[in-house]
Coordinates of C-alpha atoms in Angstrom, one line a residue:
Chain T
M1 CA 23.2 -27.0 -20.1
K2 CA 22.3 -29.6 -17.7
Y3 CA 21.0 -28.8 -13.8
T4 CA 21.2 -31.1 -11.3
F5 CA 20.6 -30.4 -7.5
T6 CA 22.7 -31.7 -4.3
E7 CA 20.2 -29.8 -1.9
K8 CA 16.6 -29.8 -1.7
K9 CA 15.6 -26.1 0.7
D10 CA 12.6 -24.2 0.9
T11 CA 12.5 -20.8 -1.4
R12 CA 11.2 -19.4 2.1
S13 CA 14.9 -19.4 3.9
G14 CA 16.0 -18.1 0.8
F15 CA 13.9 -15.2 1.4
G16 CA 15.6 -15.5 5.1
A17 CA 18.6 -15.2 4.6
G18 CA 18.8 -12.1 2.0
L19 CA 17.0 -10.2 4.6
F20 CA 20.0 -11.2 7.3
E21 CA 21.7 -10.0 5.2
L22 CA 20.0 -7.2 4.1
G23 CA 19.9 -5.8 7.9
K24 CA 23.8 -6.4 7.7
K25 CA 24.0 -3.9 5.3
N26 CA 21.3 -1.2 4.4
P27 CA 20.3 0.3 7.8
N28 CA 17.2 1.4 6.6
V29 CA 16.2 -1.8 5.9
V30 CA 13.2 -2.8 8.5
A31 CA 10.7 -5.3 8.8
L32 CA 7.5 -6.5 9.9
T33 CA 5.0 -9.5 10.8
A34 CA 2.2 -10.2 11.0
D35 CA 2.4 -13.3 13.5
L36 CA 4.7 -14.8 11.4
S37 CA 8.3 -14.5 12.0
G38 CA 9.2 -18.2 12.4
S39 CA 7.0 -19.3 8.8
L40 CA 7.9 -16.3 7.0
K41 CA 11.9 -17.0 8.6
M42 CA 12.0 -13.3 9.6
N43 CA 13.9 -14.6 13.1
E44 CA 17.2 -14.4 12.6
F45 CA 16.6 -10.7 11.5
A46 CA 14.5 -10.1 14.3
K47 CA 17.6 -11.7 16.4
A48 CA 19.9 -9.5 15.2
F49 CA 18.3 -6.0 14.3
P50 CA 15.3 -5.5 17.4
D51 CA 14.8 -1.6 16.3
R52 CA 14.0 -2.2 13.5
F53 CA 11.9 -5.4 13.3
F54 CA 8.2 -4.6 14.0
Q55 CA 5.4 -7.6 15.9
M56 CA 2.1 -6.4 13.9
G57 CA 0.0 -8.7 15.1
I58 CA -2.9 -10.3 13.2
A59 CA -3.6 -7.3 11.8
E60 CA -2.7 -7.7 8.2
A61 CA -4.4 -3.6 7.1
N62 CA -2.8 -2.1 9.9
M63 CA 0.8 -3.6 9.0
M64 CA 0.3 -2.4 5.0
G65 CA -0.2 1.4 6.3
V66 CA 2.2 1.0 8.5
A67 CA 4.3 0.0 6.6
A68 CA 3.8 2.4 3.8
G69 CA 3.8 5.6 6.3
L70 CA 7.6 3.7 7.7
A71 CA 8.6 4.2 3.8
I72 CA 7.5 8.2 3.5
G73 CA 10.0 9.0 6.5
G74 CA 12.7 7.5 4.1
K75 CA 12.7 3.1 5.8
I76 CA 12.6 0.2 3.3
P77 CA 10.0 -2.2 4.3
F78 CA 10.0 -5.5 3.9
T79 CA 6.3 -7.1 4.8
G80 CA 6.5 -11.1 5.9
T81 CA 3.2 -12.9 6.0
F82 CA 0.9 -15.5 4.2
A83 CA 0.6 -14.9 0.4
N84 CA -3.5 -14.6 0.2
F85 CA -2.8 -12.5 3.5
S86 CA -0.2 -10.2 1.6
T87 CA -2.6 -9.6 -1.2
G88 CA -6.4 -10.8 -1.1
R89 CA -7.0 -9.5 2.4
V90 CA -5.3 -6.2 1.9
Y91 CA -6.0 -5.5 -1.5
D92 CA -7.2 -2.5 -0.9
Q93 CA -4.3 -0.8 1.5
I94 CA -1.7 -2.1 -1.0
R95 CA -4.0 -0.2 -3.7
Q96 CA -4.2 3.3 -2.0
S97 CA -1.8 3.4 0.5
I98 CA 1.1 1.1 -1.7
A99 CA 0.8 1.1 -4.7
Y100 CA -1.2 4.2 -6.0
S101 CA 1.3 6.2 -3.2
Q102 CA 4.1 4.8 -4.8
T103 CA 5.4 3.7 -1.0
N104 CA 8.9 2.2 -1.5
V105 CA 6.9 -0.9 0.3
K106 CA 8.4 -4.8 0.0
I107 CA 5.7 -6.4 0.3
C108 CA 7.2 -10.6 0.7
A109 CA 4.1 -13.4 0.7
S110 CA 6.0 -17.0 1.8
H111 CA 3.0 -20.6 1.1
A112 CA 1.7 -19.4 -2.1
G113 CA 0.6 -21.5 -4.9
L114 CA -0.5 -25.9 -4.9
T115 CA 2.5 -26.4 -2.4
L116 CA 1.7 -25.1 0.7
G117 CA -0.1 -28.3 1.1
E118 CA -2.4 -29.4 3.9
D119 CA -2.9 -25.9 5.0
G120 CA -5.6 -26.4 2.0
A121 CA -7.8 -24.0 -0.1
T122 CA -8.0 -21.5 2.4
H123 CA -4.9 -21.1 2.3
Q124 CA -3.3 -22.1 -0.8
M125 CA -3.3 -18.6 -2.5
L126 CA -3.8 -19.5 -6.9
E127 CA -5.3 -15.1 -7.6
D128 CA -2.4 -13.0 -5.8
L129 CA -0.3 -13.2 -9.4
G130 CA -2.9 -11.8 -10.9
M131 CA -4.4 -9.1 -8.0
M132 CA -0.4 -7.8 -7.9
K133 CA 0.2 -7.7 -11.7
M134 CA -2.7 -5.9 -11.9
L135 CA -1.2 -2.7 -10.3
P136 CA 0.1 -0.3 -11.4
N137 CA 3.3 0.9 -10.0
M138 CA 3.6 -2.7 -9.1
T139 CA 6.5 -4.5 -9.6
V140 CA 5.7 -8.8 -9.1
I141 CA 8.4 -11.2 -8.5
S142 CA 8.3 -15.0 -8.4
P143 CA 11.4 -16.5 -7.7
C144 CA 12.1 -20.5 -8.1
D145 CA 14.5 -21.9 -5.8
Y146 CA 16.4 -20.8 -2.7
N147 CA 19.0 -19.0 -4.0
E148 CA 17.5 -16.9 -6.4
T149 CA 15.3 -16.1 -3.9
K150 CA 17.4 -14.9 -1.2
A151 CA 19.0 -12.7 -4.9
A152 CA 15.9 -11.2 -5.7
T153 CA 15.6 -10.1 -1.8
L154 CA 18.5 -8.3 -1.7
A155 CA 17.9 -6.9 -5.4
I156 CA 14.6 -5.0 -4.5
A157 CA 15.6 -3.0 -1.8
E158 CA 17.7 -1.3 -4.3
H159 CA 14.6 -0.9 -6.1
K160 CA 12.9 1.9 -5.6
G161 CA 9.2 1.9 -6.2
P162 CA 6.6 -1.5 -4.6
V163 CA 7.2 -5.3 -5.0
Y164 CA 5.7 -7.6 -4.1
L165 CA 8.0 -11.0 -3.9
R166 CA 6.0 -14.0 -3.5
F167 CA 7.6 -17.8 -2.9
G168 CA 7.0 -21.1 -0.6
R169 CA 7.3 -23.4 1.7
P170 CA 8.1 -26.9 0.2
S171 CA 11.9 -27.9 0.3
W172 CA 12.6 -27.3 -3.5
P173 CA 15.0 -28.4 -5.6
V174 CA 18.5 -25.7 -5.7
F175 CA 19.8 -25.4 -8.9
T176 CA 20.6 -22.1 -9.9
Q177 CA 24.2 -20.5 -8.2
A178 CA 24.1 -18.4 -5.9
D179 CA 26.0 -16.3 -7.6
E180 CA 23.9 -15.5 -10.1
P181 CA 23.5 -12.1 -11.0
F182 CA 19.6 -11.3 -10.3
I183 CA 18.3 -8.9 -12.1
I184 CA 14.5 -7.0 -11.7
G185 CA 12.6 -7.3 -15.5
K186 CA 15.5 -9.5 -16.9
A187 CA 14.1 -12.8 -18.3
K188 CA 17.1 -16.5 -17.6
R189 CA 17.1 -19.1 -20.5
M190 CA 17.9 -21.9 -18.3
T191 CA 17.5 -24.5 -21.4
E192 CA 18.1 -23.4 -24.7
G193 CA 16.2 -25.3 -27.8
N194 CA 14.6 -24.5 -31.1
D195 CA 11.1 -26.7 -31.1
V196 CA 9.3 -25.3 -28.4
T197 CA 9.4 -21.9 -24.9
I198 CA 8.5 -22.8 -21.7
I199 CA 7.9 -20.1 -19.2
A200 CA 7.7 -20.9 -16.0
T201 CA 7.6 -19.2 -13.0
G202 CA 8.7 -20.2 -9.4
H203 CA 8.7 -23.8 -8.6
L204 CA 7.4 -24.9 -11.7
V205 CA 11.3 -23.8 -13.7
W206 CA 12.4 -26.4 -12.0
K207 CA 9.2 -28.7 -13.3
S208 CA 9.9 -27.2 -16.4
I209 CA 13.7 -28.1 -16.4
E210 CA 12.8 -31.9 -16.0
A211 CA 10.0 -31.5 -19.0
A212 CA 12.9 -30.3 -21.3
E213 CA 15.5 -34.3 -20.0
I214 CA 12.7 -36.1 -21.4
L215 CA 11.5 -34.4 -24.6
E216 CA 15.1 -33.9 -25.5
E217 CA 15.8 -37.9 -25.2
R218 CA 12.0 -37.6 -27.2
G219 CA 14.2 -35.7 -29.7
I220 CA 12.0 -32.3 -28.9
S221 CA 14.5 -30.0 -28.2
A222 CA 12.7 -27.3 -25.2
E223 CA 14.0 -23.5 -24.1
V224 CA 12.6 -23.0 -20.8
I225 CA 12.9 -19.8 -19.9
N226 CA 12.8 -18.6 -16.1
I227 CA 10.8 -15.3 -15.4
H228 CA 11.1 -14.6 -12.5
T229 CA 10.1 -11.3 -12.5
I230 CA 6.6 -11.2 -13.6
K231 CA 5.7 -7.7 -14.4
P232 CA 7.4 -6.2 -15.9
L233 CA 7.2 -8.8 -18.5
D234 CA 10.6 -9.6 -20.1
E235 CA 9.0 -9.0 -23.8
E236 CA 12.2 -8.6 -25.4
A237 CA 13.3 -12.3 -24.7
I238 CA 9.8 -14.6 -24.7
L239 CA 9.7 -13.2 -28.6
A240 CA 12.8 -13.5 -29.7
S241 CA 12.1 -17.4 -28.1
V242 CA 9.6 -18.2 -29.2
K243 CA 9.8 -16.6 -33.3
K244 CA 12.4 -19.4 -32.9
T245 CA 10.1 -21.9 -31.8
G246 CA 7.3 -21.2 -32.7
C247 CA 5.6 -22.4 -29.8
V248 CA 4.7 -21.4 -26.5
V249 CA 4.4 -23.2 -22.9
T250 CA 3.7 -21.1 -19.8
A251 CA 3.6 -23.1 -16.2
E252 CA 2.6 -21.2 -13.5
E253 CA 1.7 -22.6 -10.3
H254 CA -0.8 -19.7 -9.9
L255 CA -4.7 -19.8 -11.6
R256 CA -4.6 -19.2 -15.5
N257 CA -7.1 -16.4 -14.8
G258 CA -4.9 -13.8 -14.0
G259 CA -1.5 -15.5 -13.8
L260 CA 2.1 -15.6 -16.1
G261 CA 0.2 -17.2 -19.0
D262 CA -2.1 -14.3 -19.4
S263 CA 1.0 -12.2 -19.9
V264 CA 2.9 -13.9 -21.9
A265 CA -0.6 -14.3 -23.9
Q266 CA -1.5 -11.3 -24.3
F267 CA 1.8 -9.9 -25.5
L268 CA 2.1 -12.5 -28.1
A269 CA -1.6 -11.8 -28.7
Q270 CA -0.5 -8.1 -30.2
T271 CA 3.4 -9.3 -31.1
Y272 CA 3.5 -12.6 -32.8
P273 CA 0.4 -14.9 -32.4
A274 CA 1.7 -18.3 -31.6
P275 CA 0.2 -21.3 -30.7
I276 CA 0.3 -21.5 -26.1
Y277 CA -1.4 -24.0 -23.5
F278 CA -1.4 -23.2 -20.0
I279 CA 0.1 -24.9 -17.0
A280 CA -1.9 -23.7 -14.9
V281 CA -4.3 -24.3 -12.2
N282 CA -8.6 -23.2 -14.4
D283 CA -10.8 -21.8 -12.1
T284 CA -11.0 -24.2 -9.0
F285 CA -9.2 -23.8 -5.5
G286 CA -6.8 -26.4 -3.9
E287 CA -7.2 -28.8 -1.2
S288 CA -5.6 -30.7 1.3
G289 CA -2.9 -33.1 0.1
K290 CA 1.1 -32.9 0.4
P291 CA 2.4 -30.6 -1.6
L292 CA 3.8 -33.4 -4.7
E293 CA 0.6 -34.8 -5.2
L294 CA -0.9 -31.8 -5.5
L295 CA 1.1 -30.5 -8.5
T296 CA -0.3 -34.2 -10.5
K297 CA -4.0 -34.1 -9.3
Y298 CA -4.2 -30.3 -10.6
G299 CA -2.0 -30.9 -13.8
L300 CA 1.5 -28.8 -12.7
D301 CA 4.0 -32.1 -12.7
T302 CA 6.6 -32.9 -15.2
P303 CA 4.5 -35.3 -17.7
N304 CA 1.5 -32.4 -17.9
I305 CA 4.6 -30.2 -18.5
V306 CA 5.7 -32.7 -21.6
A307 CA 2.9 -33.5 -22.4
A308 CA 1.6 -29.9 -23.2
A309 CA 4.8 -29.3 -25.4
E310 CA 3.8 -32.3 -27.3
S311 CA 0.9 -31.4 -27.7
V312 CA 1.6 -27.2 -28.6
I313 CA 3.7 -28.1 -31.2
R314 CA 1.7 -29.7 -33.4
R315 CA -0.3 -27.4 -33.4
K316 CA 2.3 -24.8 -35.2
Chain Y
M1 CA -0.6 33.9 16.7
N2 CA -1.0 34.4 12.6
K3 CA 1.4 37.5 11.9
Q4 CA -0.8 38.9 8.4
Y5 CA -3.9 37.7 9.4
P6 CA -5.9 36.5 12.7
L7 CA -7.0 32.8 11.9
T8 CA -10.3 33.9 11.9
N9 CA -10.2 35.5 9.3
I10 CA -8.4 32.0 7.3
C11 CA -10.7 30.4 8.1
T12 CA -13.9 32.4 6.6
Q13 CA -11.3 32.7 3.5
V14 CA -11.1 29.0 3.4
R15 CA -14.4 28.1 4.0
R16 CA -15.3 31.0 0.7
D17 CA -12.7 28.4 -1.6
I18 CA -14.1 25.0 -0.5
L19 CA -17.9 26.6 -2.1
R20 CA -16.1 28.2 -4.7
M21 CA -14.7 24.9 -5.5
V22 CA -16.9 22.4 -5.2
H23 CA -19.6 25.0 -6.2
A24 CA -18.0 25.1 -9.7
V25 CA -16.7 21.7 -10.8
Q26 CA -20.9 21.2 -8.5
S27 CA -18.8 17.8 -6.8
G28 CA -17.3 17.0 -3.7
H29 CA -17.4 17.5 -0.1
P30 CA -18.3 20.2 1.8
G31 CA -19.7 19.4 4.9
G32 CA -17.1 17.1 6.6
S33 CA -14.4 20.6 5.1
L34 CA -16.4 23.9 6.9
G35 CA -16.5 21.8 9.8
C36 CA -13.1 20.7 10.8
T37 CA -11.4 24.1 9.0
D38 CA -10.4 25.8 12.3
F39 CA -9.2 22.7 13.1
M40 CA -6.8 22.8 9.6
V41 CA -6.1 26.7 9.8
S42 CA -5.2 26.9 13.4
L43 CA -3.0 22.6 13.0
Y44 CA -1.0 24.4 10.1
F45 CA -0.4 28.5 10.6
E46 CA -0.3 27.8 15.0
I47 CA 0.6 25.1 15.6
L48 CA 2.3 22.7 12.6
Q49 CA 6.4 22.9 13.0
A50 CA 7.6 22.6 9.1
D51 CA 8.0 25.3 5.7
P52 CA 5.7 24.9 2.8
K53 CA 8.9 25.5 0.7
K54 CA 11.1 23.1 1.9
F55 CA 8.1 20.6 1.6
T56 CA 10.0 16.6 0.9
I57 CA 8.5 14.0 1.6
E58 CA 10.0 12.7 4.1
G59 CA 10.1 15.8 6.0
K60 CA 12.7 15.2 7.7
N61 CA 12.5 17.6 11.7
E62 CA 9.7 19.1 10.7
D63 CA 6.0 17.7 11.7
L64 CA 3.6 15.5 8.8
F65 CA -0.1 15.9 8.8
F66 CA -2.6 12.6 6.8
L67 CA -5.5 13.8 6.1
S68 CA -7.4 10.6 6.2
N69 CA -10.7 11.5 6.0
G70 CA -9.3 12.4 2.5
H71 CA -13.0 13.9 1.5
I72 CA -12.9 16.7 2.7
S73 CA -9.2 17.6 0.5
P74 CA -10.9 20.9 -0.5
L75 CA -10.5 22.5 2.8
W76 CA -6.7 20.3 2.7
Y77 CA -6.3 22.4 -0.7
S78 CA -7.1 25.0 0.4
V79 CA -5.2 25.3 3.8
L80 CA -2.1 24.7 2.1
A81 CA -2.7 26.6 -0.8
R82 CA -3.0 29.4 2.0
K83 CA 0.1 28.4 3.6
G84 CA 2.3 28.4 0.5
Y85 CA 2.2 24.5 -0.8
F86 CA 1.0 26.1 -3.5
D87 CA -0.2 28.6 -5.6
I88 CA -3.8 29.4 -4.8
S89 CA -4.7 30.0 -8.4
E90 CA -4.5 26.4 -8.3
L91 CA -7.6 26.1 -6.3
A92 CA -9.5 26.7 -9.3
T93 CA -8.2 23.7 -11.1
F94 CA -10.2 21.3 -8.1
R95 CA -11.3 18.1 -8.9
K96 CA -10.6 18.6 -13.0
L97 CA -8.6 17.3 -16.0
N98 CA -4.9 17.1 -16.0
S99 CA -5.5 18.6 -12.1
R100 CA -3.3 18.2 -9.2
L101 CA -6.1 18.6 -7.4
Q102 CA -7.3 15.3 -7.4
G103 CA -11.5 14.4 -5.8
H104 CA -9.3 13.0 -3.3
P105 CA -5.6 13.5 -2.3
T106 CA -2.8 11.6 -3.2
T107 CA 0.4 12.1 -3.8
A108 CA 0.7 10.9 -7.6
E109 CA 0.2 14.3 -8.8
H110 CA 3.1 15.6 -6.8
L111 CA 1.2 18.2 -5.2
P112 CA 3.3 19.5 -2.3
G113 CA 1.8 19.2 0.8
I114 CA 0.6 15.1 0.6
R115 CA 2.0 12.5 1.9
V116 CA 0.4 9.7 0.8
A117 CA -3.7 9.0 -1.2
S118 CA -6.2 8.9 1.0
G119 CA -10.4 8.1 0.4
S120 CA -11.0 4.9 0.3
L121 CA -11.3 5.2 4.2
G122 CA -10.1 3.3 7.6
Q123 CA -6.2 3.8 6.6
G124 CA -4.5 6.6 7.5
L125 CA -3.9 6.0 10.9
S126 CA -2.0 3.2 10.2
V127 CA 0.6 5.2 8.1
A128 CA 1.2 8.0 10.6
C129 CA 2.1 5.4 12.8
G130 CA 4.3 4.3 10.2
A131 CA 5.1 7.7 10.2
A132 CA 6.1 7.8 14.0
L133 CA 8.1 5.0 14.3
S134 CA 10.4 6.7 11.4
K135 CA 10.6 9.3 13.1
K136 CA 11.3 7.6 16.2
L137 CA 14.4 5.7 14.1
N138 CA 16.3 8.4 12.4
Q139 CA 15.9 10.1 15.9
D140 CA 13.8 12.9 14.6
K141 CA 12.0 14.3 17.5
N142 CA 9.0 16.7 15.5
L143 CA 5.6 15.0 15.4
I144 CA 2.9 13.1 13.0
Y145 CA -0.9 14.9 13.4
V146 CA -3.4 12.4 11.7
L147 CA -7.0 13.5 11.7
M148 CA -9.8 10.8 10.9
G149 CA -13.6 11.1 10.6
D150 CA -16.3 10.0 12.9
G151 CA -18.0 7.5 10.7
E152 CA -14.9 6.5 9.5
I153 CA -13.6 4.9 12.7
Q154 CA -15.8 2.2 11.7
E155 CA -13.5 0.4 9.7
G156 CA -11.0 -2.1 12.0
Q157 CA -8.5 -0.9 10.9
V158 CA -8.6 1.6 12.7
W159 CA -8.6 -0.3 15.3
E160 CA -5.8 -2.9 14.2
A161 CA -3.8 1.1 13.9
A162 CA -4.9 1.8 17.7
L163 CA -3.7 -1.7 19.3
F164 CA -0.6 -0.8 18.2
A165 CA -0.1 2.5 18.9
A166 CA -0.3 2.1 22.6
H167 CA 1.2 -1.7 22.5
N168 CA 4.4 0.1 21.0
K169 CA 4.2 2.7 23.0
I170 CA 4.0 5.4 19.5
D171 CA 3.6 8.9 22.4
N172 CA 5.0 11.3 18.8
L173 CA 1.9 10.4 17.0
I174 CA -1.5 13.4 17.7
A175 CA -4.8 12.0 16.2
T176 CA -8.0 13.2 15.5
I177 CA -11.4 12.5 15.9
D178 CA -14.1 14.2 13.7
L179 CA -17.1 14.6 15.7
N180 CA -20.3 15.7 13.7
G181 CA -22.2 12.8 14.5
Q182 CA -22.6 13.0 11.0
Q183 CA -21.9 10.3 7.3
V184 CA -23.6 9.7 3.8
D185 CA -26.5 8.0 5.5
G186 CA -27.7 9.9 8.1
T187 CA -26.5 9.9 11.5
T188 CA -23.6 8.0 13.0
H189 CA -25.8 6.9 15.8
Q190 CA -28.8 5.3 13.3
V191 CA -26.2 4.4 10.6
L192 CA -24.4 2.2 13.4
S193 CA -23.3 3.9 17.3
L194 CA -19.9 4.0 17.6
G195 CA -20.8 3.7 21.8
D196 CA -19.0 5.4 24.2
I197 CA -15.8 6.8 21.8
E198 CA -13.6 8.0 24.9
A199 CA -13.8 4.7 27.1
K200 CA -12.5 2.5 24.2
W201 CA -10.3 4.6 23.4
K202 CA -8.9 5.1 26.7
S203 CA -9.3 1.0 27.3
F204 CA -7.3 0.9 24.1
G205 CA -4.2 2.6 26.4
W206 CA -4.4 6.0 24.2
E207 CA -4.6 9.4 26.5
V208 CA -8.2 11.2 25.6
M209 CA -8.4 14.6 24.8
H210 CA -11.4 16.8 24.3
M211 CA -11.5 19.8 21.8
H212 CA -14.5 22.4 20.5
G213 CA -14.0 21.9 16.5
N214 CA -15.4 25.3 16.0
N215 CA -13.1 27.6 18.4
V216 CA -9.6 29.0 17.0
T217 CA -9.5 29.7 20.7
D218 CA -9.5 26.1 21.7
T219 CA -8.3 24.7 19.1
V220 CA -5.2 26.2 19.3
N221 CA -4.8 26.1 23.2
T222 CA -6.0 22.6 22.4
L223 CA -3.5 21.7 20.1
K224 CA -0.8 23.2 22.0
S225 CA -2.1 21.2 25.6
A226 CA -1.5 17.5 23.0
R227 CA 1.9 18.8 21.9
K228 CA 3.2 19.1 25.4
R229 CA 2.1 15.3 26.6
T230 CA 3.8 14.2 23.2
E231 CA 6.4 11.1 25.6
K232 CA 5.5 10.3 27.8
G233 CA 4.7 6.9 26.5
K234 CA 1.0 6.8 25.2
P235 CA -0.5 7.8 21.8
I236 CA -3.1 10.5 21.6
V237 CA -6.6 11.4 20.1
I238 CA -8.6 14.7 20.6
L239 CA -11.9 13.8 19.7
M240 CA -13.0 17.0 17.8
R241 CA -16.6 18.4 18.1
T242 CA -17.4 19.8 15.6
E243 CA -20.8 20.7 13.2
M244 CA -20.8 19.9 9.8
G245 CA -21.1 22.1 7.5
Y246 CA -19.9 25.2 10.5
G247 CA -19.7 28.9 8.4
V248 CA -23.3 28.2 6.3
D249 CA -26.3 28.9 8.7
F250 CA -28.0 26.6 6.3
M251 CA -25.5 23.1 5.7
T252 CA -25.3 23.3 10.0
G253 CA -26.7 20.3 11.8
T254 CA -27.5 18.8 9.1
H255 CA -25.7 15.5 6.9
K256 CA -27.5 16.5 3.9
W257 CA -24.0 18.7 3.2
H258 CA -21.8 15.9 3.0
G259 CA -21.4 15.6 -0.3
V260 CA -23.7 17.3 -2.3
P261 CA -22.1 20.8 -3.7
P262 CA -24.7 23.9 -3.3
N263 CA -26.4 25.4 -6.5
D264 CA -25.9 29.3 -8.0
S265 CA -28.3 30.6 -5.0
Q266 CA -27.5 28.9 -2.4
L267 CA -23.6 29.4 -3.4
E268 CA -24.5 33.1 -3.0
I269 CA -26.1 32.9 0.2
A270 CA -23.7 31.0 1.5
L271 CA -21.3 33.3 0.5
A272 CA -23.1 36.3 1.6
Q273 CA -22.2 35.1 4.9
L274 CA -18.4 34.7 4.9
P275 CA -16.9 38.2 3.4
V276 CA -13.6 38.3 1.2
T277 CA -10.9 38.9 3.6
L278 CA -7.8 37.6 2.0
G279 CA -9.2 37.4 -1.7
D280 CA -10.8 35.4 -3.1
Y281 CA -8.4 32.7 -5.7

């Protein structure tokens, strides 16, 4: 299957659109932000449903606790701030009042990864997937484009339990369809192939599709799997593909430690060991720059994925 | 007053429960538990509008209580059991393997009466604010109560919540702070002085009340009075003076018993000061 796109949109706007739609269809959905309603695209919801929108100020710890309390009262709270303030800053609050307590809170995190861009390393969260997937009871979701982020936002409202939803800031190709069903925990096979499996999440799904096209021109058939749900991991889909191809590249805008690659490697090591190559940031903080420049510098761009696939195939 | 027993008798029995629970496993926090006994017994047996037999997490059309200083769990467990949330025999499982009575309270074990985990300090007021907002959204007129320790308010999150509650006029919330002046490493004054607590809460926009936490007449009256002051645009905080370890002479007036259980002979001496009233578990 060939993927094309006619427009670029930020995934955070997919979240904003999904949240607004939820507001219309589910009176129990409430939203909270820590002084970032504009950045998180929550303004449409805030304007339409002022009674269900809570401006928390720059106080993320309190936001997580208030969200837990709202959930105890039967509401479905969506918290919105940047990925670093959604996780590391409030890890203990999430751990105790949300994950351990199994409160029905949806932690929605924007500006994740290097593609946040110019704000630099303080805001470029590269550890969040690791922190969130380590928490028992937590579902971790990282959609790939505008449409998928919107669909994921709608889907997590129907899911009972704590969820971490990760998305980003930059304008990005919209290549999935608006009407595609989003099933939590169910991977999507984007391209079929026999030589190598590329398991990607978030923005790097598009980069992996681009890589697969280049590989095809070189006579290599790559199977791209979009893992939008990091946890629970769709082990069945991964195993089926790797049994066929015999080698794996993982691709994510996250640290190698604790990310999607870790989860895939851990699973395969115990079930079907295969050569694996990790496209991820290697034990370093980011820096200021344009999103695509950063992906290139830190080895997360299309040519890196192509090279990784060629390299891992040689290790079969 | 309570139909079956005077509140003081329930307090005495709850104090026995606390001592026997922490002694049995040689761990837990007797000091703050004993100090807050009169308050929590008053709250559950005289004030709280809640049916122990119909417990749900949401607690629709009921008052909700959150324990933020979760380490005084032996007190909460005893009061919940004595009120009928679960059988008193279960108190014997406190802090043991496979028990619903974890060292710090949790919903993970589905113990009736508990709605959120606590133990890592400073989180309860935020959760209580959220629950209070839910009540308002649901047009539920019942109230939210939360208890915090005084050492606990050294946590910054408490002050985030304090700002938030006043700003949003969360006036269906009654917070109580246990001012026993003690924390793990010494007195609150020695460790990190809290300064003028009343002035702080007032300046944050809260209605401030005072209470003698080891006098059941005063705790009941103050809680009733607090209830009358709800729905007036301000959250309410009750500054409650207590003595850590109250009810057992050698445990009173020191921070030594914050997290230390009595040994066999200390238990015997302590229980001798607290005669059986409702029957031991």
